[in-house]
mmCIF file of N, CA and C in Angstrom:
data_model
loop_
_atom_site.group_PDB
_atom_site.id
_atom_site.type_symbol
_atom_site.label_atom_id
_atom_site.label_comp_id
_atom_site.label_asym_id
_atom_site.label_seq_id
_atom_site.Cartn_x
_atom_site.Cartn_y
_atom_site.Cartn_z
ATOM 1 N N MET A 1 0.401 -0.954 -0.180
ATOM 2 C CA MET A 1 0.464 -0.659 -0.163
ATOM 3 C C MET A 1 0.671 1.615 0.087
ATOM 4 N N PHE A 2 1.963 1.704 0.812
ATOM 5 C CA PHE A 2 3.045 2.373 0.866
ATOM 6 C C PHE A 2 3.996 2.134 -0.040
ATOM 7 N N ALA A 3 3.933 2.158 -0.064
ATOM 8 C CA ALA A 3 6.155 2.957 -0.871
ATOM 9 C C ALA A 3 6.863 3.429 -0.515
ATOM 10 N N ALA A 4 8.032 2.209 -0.435
ATOM 11 C CA ALA A 4 9.368 2.376 0.217
ATOM 12 C C ALA A 4 10.024 3.757 0.281
ATOM 13 N N VAL A 5 9.426 4.698 1.012
ATOM 14 C CA VAL A 5 10.518 6.516 0.606
ATOM 15 C C VAL A 5 12.194 5.529 0.684
ATOM 16 N N ARG A 6 12.285 6.593 -0.044
ATOM 17 C CA ARG A 6 14.065 7.043 -1.125
ATOM 18 C C ARG A 6 15.043 7.864 -0.229
ATOM 19 N N SER A 7 16.331 7.427 0.808
ATOM 20 C CA SER A 7 16.147 9.079 0.793
ATOM 21 C C SER A 7 16.955 9.886 -0.825
ATOM 22 N N ILE A 8 16.540 11.131 -1.070
ATOM 23 C CA ILE A 8 16.876 11.509 -2.683
ATOM 24 C C ILE A 8 18.143 12.354 -1.571
ATOM 25 N N GLU A 9 19.083 11.846 -2.055
ATOM 26 C CA GLU A 9 20.476 13.348 -2.122
ATOM 27 C C GLU A 9 20.853 14.272 -2.842
ATOM 28 N N ALA A 10 20.601 15.489 -2.770
ATOM 29 C CA ALA A 10 21.243 16.023 -3.745
ATOM 30 C C ALA A 10 21.959 16.422 -3.748
ATOM 31 N N PRO A 11 22.888 16.637 -5.018
ATOM 32 C CA PRO A 11 24.857 16.372 -5.126
ATOM 33 C C PRO A 11 24.490 18.348 -4.487
ATOM 34 N N GLU A 12 25.759 17.328 -3.839
ATOM 35 C CA GLU A 12 26.354 18.733 -3.705
ATOM 36 C C GLU A 12 26.343 19.962 -4.569
ATOM 37 N N ARG A 13 26.302 21.267 -3.638
ATOM 38 C CA ARG A 13 26.801 22.395 -5.812
ATOM 39 C C ARG A 13 27.917 22.404 -4.621
ATOM 40 N N PRO A 14 28.619 23.409 -5.627
ATOM 41 C CA PRO A 14 29.928 23.697 -4.994
ATOM 42 C C PRO A 14 30.172 25.359 -4.661
ATOM 43 N N VAL A 15 30.627 25.192 -3.662
ATOM 44 C CA VAL A 15 30.730 26.521 -2.981
ATOM 45 C C VAL A 15 31.251 27.891 -3.301
ATOM 46 N N SER A 16 30.487 28.436 -3.135
ATOM 47 C CA SER A 16 31.744 30.361 -3.745
ATOM 48 C C SER A 16 32.339 30.610 -2.897
ATOM 49 N N PRO A 17 33.399 31.399 -3.339
ATOM 50 C CA PRO A 17 34.696 32.480 -3.511
ATOM 51 C C PRO A 17 33.947 32.864 -2.887
ATOM 52 N N ALA A 18 33.141 33.713 -2.632
ATOM 53 C CA ALA A 18 31.524 34.360 -1.302
ATOM 54 C C ALA A 18 31.789 33.910 -0.188
ATOM 55 N N GLU A 19 31.458 32.967 -0.765
ATOM 56 C CA GLU A 19 31.002 32.215 0.661
ATOM 57 C C GLU A 19 32.185 31.113 0.885
ATOM 58 N N THR A 20 33.721 30.660 1.023
ATOM 59 C CA THR A 20 33.504 30.793 1.879
ATOM 60 C C THR A 20 35.161 32.029 2.346
ATOM 61 N N GLY A 21 34.775 33.418 0.899
ATOM 62 C CA GLY A 21 36.413 33.868 1.957
ATOM 63 C C GLY A 21 36.008 34.170 3.431
ATOM 64 N N PRO A 22 34.920 34.334 3.770
ATOM 65 C CA PRO A 22 35.305 35.165 5.437
ATOM 66 C C PRO A 22 35.966 34.123 6.339
ATOM 67 N N LEU A 23 36.024 32.230 6.372
ATOM 68 C CA LEU A 23 36.774 31.853 6.908
ATOM 69 C C LEU A 23 38.574 31.254 6.309
ATOM 70 N N VAL A 24 38.852 31.569 5.237
ATOM 71 C CA VAL A 24 39.731 31.757 4.401
ATOM 72 C C VAL A 24 40.342 32.414 5.122
ATOM 73 N N ARG A 25 39.826 33.941 5.230
ATOM 74 C CA ARG A 25 40.935 35.227 5.786
ATOM 75 C C ARG A 25 40.953 34.612 7.308
ATOM 76 N N THR A 26 39.956 34.613 7.966
ATOM 77 C CA THR A 26 40.530 34.098 9.439
ATOM 78 C C THR A 26 41.207 33.209 9.731
ATOM 79 N N ALA A 27 41.907 32.052 8.890
ATOM 80 C CA ALA A 27 42.645 30.894 8.598
ATOM 81 C C ALA A 27 43.813 31.869 8.313
ATOM 82 N N VAL A 28 43.973 32.901 7.529
ATOM 83 C CA VAL A 28 44.365 33.797 7.226
ATOM 84 C C VAL A 28 45.515 34.238 8.457
ATOM 85 N N LEU A 29 43.967 34.984 9.418
ATOM 86 C CA LEU A 29 44.760 36.341 10.906
ATOM 87 C C LEU A 29 45.195 34.448 11.009
ATOM 88 N N LEU A 30 44.885 33.499 12.090
ATOM 89 C CA LEU A 30 45.191 32.101 12.696
ATOM 90 C C LEU A 30 46.365 32.241 12.151
ATOM 91 N N ALA A 31 46.720 31.891 10.577
ATOM 92 C CA ALA A 31 48.424 30.942 10.372
ATOM 93 C C ALA A 31 48.943 32.537 11.633
ATOM 94 N N ARG A 32 48.736 33.897 10.628
ATOM 95 C CA ARG A 32 49.509 34.839 11.488
ATOM 96 C C ARG A 32 49.900 34.513 13.334
ATOM 97 N N VAL A 33 47.810 34.902 14.055
ATOM 98 C CA VAL A 33 48.586 34.815 15.148
ATOM 99 C C VAL A 33 49.345 34.021 15.956
ATOM 100 N N TRP A 34 49.312 33.014 15.429
ATOM 101 C CA TRP A 34 49.676 31.724 16.484
ATOM 102 C C TRP A 34 51.055 31.198 15.767
ATOM 103 N N GLU A 35 51.389 32.397 14.477
ATOM 104 C CA GLU A 35 53.002 32.005 14.165
ATOM 105 C C GLU A 35 53.086 30.084 13.705
ATOM 106 N N LEU A 36 52.866 29.924 13.290
ATOM 107 C CA LEU A 36 52.818 28.927 11.772
ATOM 108 C C LEU A 36 53.663 29.231 10.817
ATOM 109 N N ARG A 37 54.278 28.317 10.756
ATOM 110 C CA ARG A 37 55.151 28.372 9.103
ATOM 111 C C ARG A 37 53.928 27.517 7.466
ATOM 112 N N ASP A 38 54.093 28.505 7.053
ATOM 113 C CA ASP A 38 53.726 27.823 5.506
ATOM 114 C C ASP A 38 52.940 26.345 5.857
ATOM 115 N N ALA A 39 54.148 25.106 6.163
ATOM 116 C CA ALA A 39 53.192 23.882 6.039
ATOM 117 C C ALA A 39 53.266 23.190 7.116
ATOM 118 N N GLN A 40 52.691 23.865 8.528
ATOM 119 C CA GLN A 40 51.943 23.757 9.531
ATOM 120 C C GLN A 40 50.522 24.474 9.388
ATOM 121 N N MET A 41 50.584 25.097 8.661
ATOM 122 C CA MET A 41 48.865 25.308 8.076
ATOM 123 C C MET A 41 48.550 24.771 6.569
ATOM 124 N N VAL A 42 49.555 24.426 5.753
ATOM 125 C CA VAL A 42 48.774 22.915 5.203
ATOM 126 C C VAL A 42 49.130 21.471 5.161
ATOM 127 N N ALA A 43 48.967 21.159 6.675
ATOM 128 C CA ALA A 43 49.215 20.087 7.700
ATOM 129 C C ALA A 43 47.591 20.642 7.798
ATOM 130 N N ILE A 44 47.545 21.395 8.886
ATOM 131 C CA ILE A 44 45.857 21.437 9.700
ATOM 132 C C ILE A 44 45.152 20.959 8.398
ATOM 133 N N LEU A 45 45.546 22.428 7.177
ATOM 134 C CA LEU A 45 44.271 22.133 6.281
ATOM 135 C C LEU A 45 44.250 20.997 5.799
ATOM 136 N N GLY A 46 44.089 19.795 5.661
ATOM 137 C CA GLY A 46 44.777 19.014 5.324
ATOM 138 C C GLY A 46 44.758 18.287 4.288
ATOM 139 N N GLY A 47 46.890 19.126 4.277
ATOM 140 C CA GLY A 47 47.633 18.562 3.220
ATOM 141 C C GLY A 47 47.348 19.295 1.783
ATOM 142 N N MET A 48 46.453 20.848 2.012
ATOM 143 C CA MET A 48 46.409 21.059 0.911
ATOM 144 C C MET A 48 47.604 21.878 0.217
ATOM 145 N N GLN A 49 48.051 22.056 -1.638
ATOM 146 C CA GLN A 49 48.612 22.703 -1.764
ATOM 147 C C GLN A 49 49.207 23.285 -1.486
ATOM 148 N N PRO A 50 50.407 23.682 -1.117
ATOM 149 C CA PRO A 50 51.127 24.479 -1.055
ATOM 150 C C PRO A 50 51.119 26.808 -1.297
ATOM 151 N N GLU A 51 50.983 25.745 -3.113
ATOM 152 C CA GLU A 51 50.058 26.870 -3.889
ATOM 153 C C GLU A 51 48.698 27.519 -3.677
ATOM 154 N N SER A 52 48.545 26.554 -3.638
ATOM 155 C CA SER A 52 46.862 27.349 -2.517
ATOM 156 C C SER A 52 47.134 27.883 -1.328
ATOM 157 N N TRP A 53 47.797 27.390 0.028
ATOM 158 C CA TRP A 53 47.926 28.280 0.119
ATOM 159 C C TRP A 53 48.115 29.158 0.633
ATOM 160 N N ARG A 54 49.406 29.752 -0.524
ATOM 161 C CA ARG A 54 49.536 30.715 -0.658
ATOM 162 C C ARG A 54 48.669 32.257 -1.709
ATOM 163 N N ARG A 55 47.608 31.009 -2.385
ATOM 164 C CA ARG A 55 47.345 32.786 -2.666
ATOM 165 C C ARG A 55 45.918 32.758 -1.886
ATOM 166 N N TRP A 56 46.292 32.498 -0.670
ATOM 167 C CA TRP A 56 44.932 32.400 0.196
ATOM 168 C C TRP A 56 45.495 33.200 0.865
ATOM 169 N N CYS A 57 47.189 33.150 1.083
ATOM 170 C CA CYS A 57 47.848 34.155 1.846
ATOM 171 C C CYS A 57 47.797 35.786 0.898
ATOM 172 N N ALA A 58 47.678 36.171 -0.345
ATOM 173 C CA ALA A 58 47.909 36.947 -0.664
ATOM 174 C C ALA A 58 46.775 37.432 -1.411
ATOM 175 N N GLY A 59 45.034 36.759 -0.658
ATOM 176 C CA GLY A 59 44.285 37.403 -0.910
ATOM 177 C C GLY A 59 42.917 37.270 -2.522
ATOM 178 N N GLN A 60 44.325 35.778 -2.276
ATOM 179 C CA GLN A 60 42.906 35.083 -3.488
ATOM 180 C C GLN A 60 42.921 34.249 -3.090
ATOM 181 N N VAL A 61 40.854 34.219 -3.132
ATOM 182 C CA VAL A 61 40.048 32.869 -2.414
ATOM 183 C C VAL A 61 39.568 32.194 -3.795
ATOM 184 N N GLU A 62 39.162 30.655 -3.913
ATOM 185 C CA GLU A 62 39.216 30.571 -4.673
ATOM 186 C C GLU A 62 37.886 29.045 -4.078
ATOM 187 N N ILE A 63 37.449 28.313 -5.194
ATOM 188 C CA ILE A 63 36.629 27.427 -4.942
ATOM 189 C C ILE A 63 37.457 26.264 -3.484
ATOM 190 N N VAL A 64 36.538 25.313 -2.592
ATOM 191 C CA VAL A 64 36.671 25.280 -1.567
ATOM 192 C C VAL A 64 36.110 24.218 -0.612
ATOM 193 N N ASP A 65 36.216 22.882 -0.975
ATOM 194 C CA ASP A 65 35.587 22.011 -0.361
ATOM 195 C C ASP A 65 35.524 21.327 0.897
ATOM 196 N N ARG A 66 34.307 21.151 0.852
ATOM 197 C CA ARG A 66 33.501 20.663 2.017
ATOM 198 C C ARG A 66 34.123 20.662 3.479
ATOM 199 N N GLU A 67 35.084 20.108 3.254
ATOM 200 C CA GLU A 67 36.633 19.056 4.512
ATOM 201 C C GLU A 67 37.183 20.441 4.661
ATOM 202 N N ARG A 68 37.754 21.059 4.194
ATOM 203 C CA ARG A 68 38.793 21.965 4.547
ATOM 204 C C ARG A 68 37.944 23.567 4.796
ATOM 205 N N LEU A 69 36.691 22.607 4.072
ATOM 206 C CA LEU A 69 36.039 24.693 4.676
ATOM 207 C C LEU A 69 35.776 24.362 6.346
ATOM 208 N N ARG A 70 35.376 22.363 6.999
ATOM 209 C CA ARG A 70 34.508 21.840 8.483
ATOM 210 C C ARG A 70 36.048 22.536 8.989
ATOM 211 N N ARG A 71 37.398 22.114 8.506
ATOM 212 C CA ARG A 71 38.490 22.739 9.467
ATOM 213 C C ARG A 71 38.479 23.858 9.857
ATOM 214 N N MET A 72 38.764 25.134 9.329
ATOM 215 C CA MET A 72 38.695 26.009 8.824
ATOM 216 C C MET A 72 37.436 26.750 10.152
ATOM 217 N N ALA A 73 36.474 26.252 10.240
ATOM 218 C CA ALA A 73 35.328 26.012 11.385
ATOM 219 C C ALA A 73 36.236 25.532 12.096
ATOM 220 N N LEU A 74 36.290 23.942 12.721
ATOM 221 C CA LEU A 74 36.415 24.007 13.795
ATOM 222 C C LEU A 74 37.428 25.253 14.142
ATOM 223 N N LEU A 75 38.958 25.409 13.851
ATOM 224 C CA LEU A 75 40.329 26.733 14.043
ATOM 225 C C LEU A 75 39.701 27.582 14.175
ATOM 226 N N ARG A 76 38.502 28.153 13.261
ATOM 227 C CA ARG A 76 38.099 29.393 14.844
ATOM 228 C C ARG A 76 37.400 29.399 15.939
ATOM 229 N N ASP A 77 36.381 27.727 15.503
ATOM 230 C CA ASP A 77 35.712 27.273 16.874
ATOM 231 C C ASP A 77 37.192 27.322 18.383
ATOM 232 N N ILE A 78 38.317 26.489 17.292
ATOM 233 C CA ILE A 78 39.301 26.347 18.639
ATOM 234 C C ILE A 78 40.092 27.262 18.934
ATOM 235 N N HIS A 79 40.178 28.504 18.362
ATOM 236 C CA HIS A 79 40.625 29.664 18.936
ATOM 237 C C HIS A 79 39.454 30.621 19.514
ATOM 238 N N VAL A 80 38.735 30.596 19.722
ATOM 239 C CA VAL A 80 37.149 31.290 20.244
ATOM 240 C C VAL A 80 37.445 30.506 21.698
ATOM 241 N N ALA A 81 37.454 29.241 21.666
ATOM 242 C CA ALA A 81 37.517 28.268 22.991
ATOM 243 C C ALA A 81 39.046 29.018 23.523
ATOM 244 N N THR A 82 39.909 28.986 23.052
ATOM 245 C CA THR A 82 41.312 28.776 23.951
ATOM 246 C C THR A 82 41.666 29.732 24.056
ATOM 247 N N ARG A 83 41.188 31.017 23.939
ATOM 248 C CA ARG A 83 41.375 32.681 23.596
ATOM 249 C C ARG A 83 42.344 33.311 24.962
ATOM 250 N N GLY A 84 40.268 32.863 26.172
ATOM 251 C CA GLY A 84 40.231 32.989 28.061
ATOM 252 C C GLY A 84 42.340 32.144 28.659
ATOM 253 N N ALA A 85 42.134 31.408 27.844
ATOM 254 C CA ALA A 85 42.938 30.150 28.699
ATOM 255 C C ALA A 85 44.327 30.136 27.767
ATOM 256 N N SER A 86 44.904 31.260 26.707
ATOM 257 C CA SER A 86 46.158 31.451 26.363
ATOM 258 C C SER A 86 46.466 32.744 25.971
ATOM 259 N N ALA A 87 44.970 34.186 26.942
ATOM 260 C CA ALA A 87 45.283 35.151 26.850
ATOM 261 C C ALA A 87 46.287 35.307 28.122
ATOM 262 N N THR A 88 47.444 34.694 28.892
ATOM 263 C CA THR A 88 48.603 34.758 29.828
ATOM 264 C C THR A 88 50.007 34.402 28.779
ATOM 265 N N LEU A 89 49.262 33.039 28.719
ATOM 266 C CA LEU A 89 50.869 33.690 27.628
ATOM 267 C C LEU A 89 51.439 33.525 26.373
ATOM 268 N N GLY A 90 50.064 34.098 25.535
ATOM 269 C CA GLY A 90 49.908 34.607 24.279
ATOM 270 C C GLY A 90 49.648 33.406 23.636
ATOM 271 N N ALA A 91 48.809 34.166 22.578
ATOM 272 C CA ALA A 91 48.446 32.549 20.974
ATOM 273 C C ALA A 91 49.560 31.757 21.013
ATOM 274 N N ALA A 92 50.612 32.531 20.537
ATOM 275 C CA ALA A 92 51.519 32.094 19.550
ATOM 276 C C ALA A 92 52.118 31.358 20.327
ATOM 277 N N ASP A 93 52.846 31.489 21.967
ATOM 278 C CA ASP A 93 53.553 30.940 23.556
ATOM 279 C C ASP A 93 52.656 29.428 23.751
ATOM 280 N N TRP A 94 51.358 29.783 23.968
ATOM 281 C CA TRP A 94 49.901 28.387 24.038
ATOM 282 C C TRP A 94 49.597 27.771 23.622
ATOM 283 N N ILE A 95 49.781 27.712 22.153
ATOM 284 C CA ILE A 95 49.669 26.325 21.402
ATOM 285 C C ILE A 95 50.925 26.035 20.947
ATOM 286 N N ARG A 96 52.690 26.099 20.590
ATOM 287 C CA ARG A 96 52.950 25.371 21.726
ATOM 288 C C ARG A 96 53.334 25.078 22.364
ATOM 289 N N ALA A 97 52.856 25.644 23.989
ATOM 290 C CA ALA A 97 53.126 24.864 25.713
ATOM 291 C C ALA A 97 51.972 23.022 25.649
ATOM 292 N N ARG A 98 52.923 22.148 26.137
ATOM 293 C CA ARG A 98 52.438 21.187 26.573
ATOM 294 C C ARG A 98 50.584 21.506 27.909
ATOM 295 N N GLN A 99 49.208 20.888 28.045
ATOM 296 C CA GLN A 99 48.704 21.493 28.123
ATOM 297 C C GLN A 99 48.166 20.216 28.894
ATOM 298 N N PRO A 100 48.067 19.394 29.952
ATOM 299 C CA PRO A 100 47.543 19.256 30.688
ATOM 300 C C PRO A 100 45.765 18.054 30.806
ATOM 301 N N ALA A 101 45.560 19.603 29.216
ATOM 302 C CA ALA A 101 44.119 18.643 29.198
ATOM 303 C C ALA A 101 44.061 18.137 28.263
ATOM 304 N N LEU A 102 45.272 18.156 27.245
ATOM 305 C CA LEU A 102 45.861 16.848 25.967
ATOM 306 C C LEU A 102 46.150 16.128 26.239
ATOM 307 N N GLY A 103 46.941 15.984 27.604
ATOM 308 C CA GLY A 103 47.378 14.450 27.915
ATOM 309 C C GLY A 103 48.566 15.443 28.056
ATOM 310 N N GLY A 104 49.600 16.355 27.999
ATOM 311 C CA GLY A 104 50.653 16.980 28.067
ATOM 312 C C GLY A 104 50.970 17.441 26.661
ATOM 313 N N ARG A 105 50.381 16.334 25.866
ATOM 314 C CA ARG A 105 51.117 17.393 23.583
ATOM 315 C C ARG A 105 50.174 18.626 24.429
ATOM 316 N N SER A 106 50.488 18.920 22.642
ATOM 317 C CA SER A 106 50.235 20.559 22.366
ATOM 318 C C SER A 106 49.477 21.432 21.780
ATOM 319 N N PRO A 107 48.845 21.327 21.358
ATOM 320 C CA PRO A 107 47.697 22.233 20.420
ATOM 321 C C PRO A 107 48.280 22.149 19.362
ATOM 322 N N LEU A 108 49.115 22.772 19.318
ATOM 323 C CA LEU A 108 50.388 22.452 17.847
ATOM 324 C C LEU A 108 50.597 21.364 17.763
ATOM 325 N N GLN A 109 50.938 20.887 18.702
ATOM 326 C CA GLN A 109 51.120 18.970 17.612
ATOM 327 C C GLN A 109 48.945 17.954 17.515
ATOM 328 N N MET A 110 48.441 18.477 18.838
ATOM 329 C CA MET A 110 47.126 18.178 17.727
ATOM 330 C C MET A 110 46.680 18.734 16.440
ATOM 331 N N MET A 111 47.176 19.494 16.440
ATOM 332 C CA MET A 111 46.174 19.838 14.843
ATOM 333 C C MET A 111 47.219 19.407 13.966
ATOM 334 N N GLY A 112 49.297 19.040 13.964
ATOM 335 C CA GLY A 112 49.211 19.321 13.338
ATOM 336 C C GLY A 112 49.298 17.115 12.912
ATOM 337 N N SER A 113 48.926 17.113 13.203
ATOM 338 C CA SER A 113 48.081 15.469 12.933
ATOM 339 C C SER A 113 47.698 15.694 11.187
ATOM 340 N N GLY A 114 47.249 16.332 10.927
ATOM 341 C CA GLY A 114 46.613 17.047 9.765
ATOM 342 C C GLY A 114 45.372 15.958 10.513
ATOM 343 N N ARG A 115 45.189 15.819 11.596
ATOM 344 C CA ARG A 115 43.972 14.637 11.358
ATOM 345 C C ARG A 115 42.314 15.754 11.206
ATOM 346 N N ILE A 116 41.690 15.651 11.173
ATOM 347 C CA ILE A 116 40.860 16.400 11.505
ATOM 348 C C ILE A 116 39.285 16.009 13.255
ATOM 349 N N GLU A 117 39.521 14.163 12.589
ATOM 350 C CA GLU A 117 39.251 14.543 14.262
ATOM 351 C C GLU A 117 39.741 14.700 15.546
ATOM 352 N N ASP A 118 41.584 14.960 15.551
ATOM 353 C CA ASP A 118 42.099 15.596 16.245
ATOM 354 C C ASP A 118 42.029 17.458 16.336
ATOM 355 N N LEU A 119 41.503 17.327 15.232
ATOM 356 C CA LEU A 119 40.676 19.483 15.337
ATOM 357 C C LEU A 119 39.783 19.063 16.436
ATOM 358 N N ILE A 120 38.685 18.105 15.899
ATOM 359 C CA ILE A 120 37.443 18.085 16.758
ATOM 360 C C ILE A 120 37.913 18.064 18.889
ATOM 361 N N ARG A 121 38.954 17.007 18.713
ATOM 362 C CA ARG A 121 38.847 15.832 20.229
ATOM 363 C C ARG A 121 39.121 18.012 20.659
ATOM 364 N N LEU A 122 40.927 18.658 20.315
ATOM 365 C CA LEU A 122 41.589 19.483 21.434
ATOM 366 C C LEU A 122 39.686 20.705 21.250
ATOM 367 N N ARG A 123 39.182 21.479 20.276
ATOM 368 C CA ARG A 123 38.319 22.200 20.005
ATOM 369 C C ARG A 123 37.592 22.214 21.960
ATOM 370 N N ASP A 124 37.311 20.048 21.917
ATOM 371 C CA ASP A 124 35.800 20.127 23.051
ATOM 372 C C ASP A 124 36.746 20.030 23.614
ATOM 373 N N ALA A 125 37.747 19.131 24.025
ATOM 374 C CA ALA A 125 38.986 20.143 25.326
ATOM 375 C C ALA A 125 38.647 21.375 24.823
ATOM 376 N N PHE A 126 38.420 22.695 25.103
ATOM 377 C CA PHE A 126 38.759 23.827 26.081
ATOM 378 C C PHE A 126 37.463 24.874 24.989
ATOM 379 N N ALA A 127 36.471 23.749 24.552
ATOM 380 C CA ALA A 127 34.688 24.715 24.577
ATOM 381 C C ALA A 127 34.360 25.083 25.795
ATOM 382 N N SER A 128 34.399 23.857 26.652
ATOM 383 C CA SER A 128 34.046 23.861 28.076
ATOM 384 C C SER A 128 33.969 25.575 28.500
ATOM 385 N N ILE A 129 35.967 25.781 29.193
ATOM 386 C CA ILE A 129 35.952 26.071 28.776
ATOM 387 C C ILE A 129 35.646 28.309 29.082
ATOM 388 N N ALA A 130 35.292 27.902 27.531
ATOM 389 C CA ALA A 130 34.496 29.512 26.615
ATOM 390 C C ALA A 130 33.503 29.252 26.881
ATOM 391 N N ALA A 131 32.795 28.589 26.971
ATOM 392 C CA ALA A 131 30.965 28.999 27.438
ATOM 393 C C ALA A 131 30.830 29.854 29.006
#
């Protein structure tokens, strides 16, 4: 009597440079605030092409895939969550300091793994502090 309901997934539409621009600019600014080298940021963003990162730093925003957008949103969330904790040392020093909440690892070590799961863990470890 009832037809089976099938999930219809719409194809993912590309995200335009106008939509990605704010997150790209935020990622570039965070790399400066945290005093990261290009190679570190390329790894944190999931192994993107160094040439693409350099274009972003020069203000040339391009189409960005959804995983990279998620990584950039997580970096923004990490920054917001850790602002209070990093206030005494400064963001660049704090991100390199070993943290008891991370089992003695530094936030940079976790981010540098290149695994999105580590970005999520890092954000979640400090989210309660920011609340």
